[in-house]
Short mmCIF file of C-alpha atoms in Angstrom, two decimals:
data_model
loop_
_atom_site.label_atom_id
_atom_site.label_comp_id
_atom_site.label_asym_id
_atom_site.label_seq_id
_atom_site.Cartn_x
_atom_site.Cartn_y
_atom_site.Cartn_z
CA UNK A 1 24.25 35.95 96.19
CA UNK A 2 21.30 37.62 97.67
CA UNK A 3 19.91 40.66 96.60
CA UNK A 4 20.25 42.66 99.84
CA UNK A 5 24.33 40.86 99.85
CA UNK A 6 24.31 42.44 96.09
CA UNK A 7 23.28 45.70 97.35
CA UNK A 8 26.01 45.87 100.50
CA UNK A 9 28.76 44.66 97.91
CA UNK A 10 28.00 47.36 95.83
CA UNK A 11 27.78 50.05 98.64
CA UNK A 12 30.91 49.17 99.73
CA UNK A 13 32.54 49.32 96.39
CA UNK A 14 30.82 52.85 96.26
CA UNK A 15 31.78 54.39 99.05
CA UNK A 16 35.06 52.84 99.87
CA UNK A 17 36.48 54.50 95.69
CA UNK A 18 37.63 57.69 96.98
CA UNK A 19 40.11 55.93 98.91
CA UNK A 20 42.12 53.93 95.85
CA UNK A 21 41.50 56.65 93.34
CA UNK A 22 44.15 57.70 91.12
CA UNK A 23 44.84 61.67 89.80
CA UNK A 24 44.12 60.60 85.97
CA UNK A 25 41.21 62.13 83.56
CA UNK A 26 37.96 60.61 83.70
CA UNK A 27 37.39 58.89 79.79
CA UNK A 28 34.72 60.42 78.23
CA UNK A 29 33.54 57.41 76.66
CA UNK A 30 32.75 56.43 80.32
CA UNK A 31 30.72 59.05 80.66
CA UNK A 32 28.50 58.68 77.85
CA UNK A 33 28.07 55.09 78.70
CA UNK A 34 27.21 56.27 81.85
CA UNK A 35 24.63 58.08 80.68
CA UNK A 36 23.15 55.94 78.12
CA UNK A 37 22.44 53.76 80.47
CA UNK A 38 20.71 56.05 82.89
CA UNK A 39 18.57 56.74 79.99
CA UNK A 40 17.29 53.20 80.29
CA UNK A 41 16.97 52.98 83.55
CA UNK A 42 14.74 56.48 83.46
CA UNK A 43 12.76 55.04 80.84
CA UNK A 44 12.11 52.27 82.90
CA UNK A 45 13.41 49.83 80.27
CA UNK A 46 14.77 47.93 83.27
CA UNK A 47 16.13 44.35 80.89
CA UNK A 48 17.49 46.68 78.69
CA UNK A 49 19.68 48.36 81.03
CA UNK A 50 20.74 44.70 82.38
CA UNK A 51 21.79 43.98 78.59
CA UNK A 52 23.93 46.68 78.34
CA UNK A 53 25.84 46.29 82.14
CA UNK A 54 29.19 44.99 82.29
CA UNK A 55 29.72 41.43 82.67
CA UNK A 56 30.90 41.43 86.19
CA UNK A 57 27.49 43.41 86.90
CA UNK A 58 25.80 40.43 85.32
CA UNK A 59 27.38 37.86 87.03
CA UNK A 60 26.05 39.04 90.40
CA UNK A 61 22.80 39.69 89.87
CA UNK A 62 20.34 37.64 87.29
CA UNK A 63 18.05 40.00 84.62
CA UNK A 64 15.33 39.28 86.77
CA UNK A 65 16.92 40.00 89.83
CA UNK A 66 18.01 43.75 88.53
CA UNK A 67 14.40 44.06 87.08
CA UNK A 68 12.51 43.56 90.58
CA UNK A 69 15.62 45.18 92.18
CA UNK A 70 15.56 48.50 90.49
CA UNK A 71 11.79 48.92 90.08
CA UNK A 72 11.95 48.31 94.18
CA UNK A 73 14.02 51.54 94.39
CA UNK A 74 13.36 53.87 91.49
CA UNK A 75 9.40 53.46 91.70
CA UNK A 76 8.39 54.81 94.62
CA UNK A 77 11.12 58.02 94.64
CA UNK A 78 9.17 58.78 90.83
CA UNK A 79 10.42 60.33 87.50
CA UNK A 80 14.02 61.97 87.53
CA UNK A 81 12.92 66.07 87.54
CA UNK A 82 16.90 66.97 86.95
CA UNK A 83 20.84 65.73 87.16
CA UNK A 84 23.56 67.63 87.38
CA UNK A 85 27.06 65.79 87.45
CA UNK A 86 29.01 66.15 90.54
CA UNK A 87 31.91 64.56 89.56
CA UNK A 88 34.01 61.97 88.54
CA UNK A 89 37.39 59.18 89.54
CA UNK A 90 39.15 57.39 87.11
CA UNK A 91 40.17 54.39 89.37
CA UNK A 92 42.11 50.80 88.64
CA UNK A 93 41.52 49.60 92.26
CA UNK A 94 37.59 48.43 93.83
CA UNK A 95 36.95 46.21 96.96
CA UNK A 96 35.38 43.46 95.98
CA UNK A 97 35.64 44.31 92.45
CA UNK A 98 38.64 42.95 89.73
CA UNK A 99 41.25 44.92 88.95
CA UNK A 100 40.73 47.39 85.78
CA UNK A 101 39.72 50.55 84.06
CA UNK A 102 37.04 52.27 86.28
CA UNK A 103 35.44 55.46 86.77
CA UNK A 104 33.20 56.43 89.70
CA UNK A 105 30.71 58.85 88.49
CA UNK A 106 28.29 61.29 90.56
CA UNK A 107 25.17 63.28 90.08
CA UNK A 108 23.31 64.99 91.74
CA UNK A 109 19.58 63.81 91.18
CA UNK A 110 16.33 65.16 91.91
CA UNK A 111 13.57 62.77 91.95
CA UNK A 112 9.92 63.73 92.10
CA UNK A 113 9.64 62.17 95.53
CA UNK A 114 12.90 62.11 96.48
CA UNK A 115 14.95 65.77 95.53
CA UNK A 116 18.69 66.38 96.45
CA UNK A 117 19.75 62.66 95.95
CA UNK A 118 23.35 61.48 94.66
CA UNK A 119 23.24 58.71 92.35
CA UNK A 120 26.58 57.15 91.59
CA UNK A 121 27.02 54.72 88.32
CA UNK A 122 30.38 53.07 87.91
CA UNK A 123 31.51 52.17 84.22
CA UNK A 124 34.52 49.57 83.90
CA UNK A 125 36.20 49.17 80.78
CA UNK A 126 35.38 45.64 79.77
CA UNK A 127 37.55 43.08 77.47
CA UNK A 128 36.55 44.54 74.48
CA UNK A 129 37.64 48.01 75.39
CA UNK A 130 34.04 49.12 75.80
CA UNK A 131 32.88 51.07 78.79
CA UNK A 132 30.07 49.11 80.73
CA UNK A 133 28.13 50.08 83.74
CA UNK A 134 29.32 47.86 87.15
CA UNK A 135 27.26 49.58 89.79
CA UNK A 136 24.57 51.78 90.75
CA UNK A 137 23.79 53.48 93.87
CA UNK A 138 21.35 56.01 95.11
CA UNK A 139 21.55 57.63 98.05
#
């Protein structure tokens, strides 16, 4: 799959969620895996973060891929200055995604070059019943 395919696929998962979202609590594990993994990603440890995705994040896009693909974005909008969370969906139900434990997370993100931006990291509950990041968008 291409990398700008990747991207679209993900965007639509993203921004199609509110529509298949059910009224349950958010799991808080989620949302520290959530942000354990933006702490990677901040600290620029870019493999690391791949490591630690879930598996159907790693089947679409290669190590390498996610390296050059996230350096592409976050380097040129600079350091992260603050985030705030928004919000947050527990979902089962993701075009283009399997069915399974989900929750849509959003913050809002000021980067050095780019303030008021929402960033949106989705954690699915893998096989093991560990949360894992499946997506990433910034917008």
């Amino acid at each position: 799959m291409k990398l700008t395919t990747f991207a679209c696929h993900l965007l639509a998962i993203l921004t199609t969620a509110t529509l298949v979202c059910r009224a349950e609590e958010p799991e808080p594990a989620a949302m520290k895996a959530a942000e354990s993994w933006l702490a990677l990603v901040d600290a620029e440890k870019y493999s690391e973060s791949w490591e630690e995705a879930a598996p159907f994040f790693k089947e679409k896009v290669s190590k390498e891929q996610w390296s050059k693909m996230i350096s592409s974005v976050r380097g040129p909008i600079g350091t992260v200055e603050s985030r705030v969370l928004l919000g947050a969906q527990f979902m089962t139900s993701l075009p283009g995604a399997p069915d399974g434990k989900y929750v849509v997370i959003q913050f809002k993100t000021n980067f050095a070059k780019k303030p008021d931006s929402i960033e949106t990291v989705t954690p699915m509950m893998d096989e093991t019943g560990d949360w894992r990041v499946s997506g990433y968008f910034i917008k």
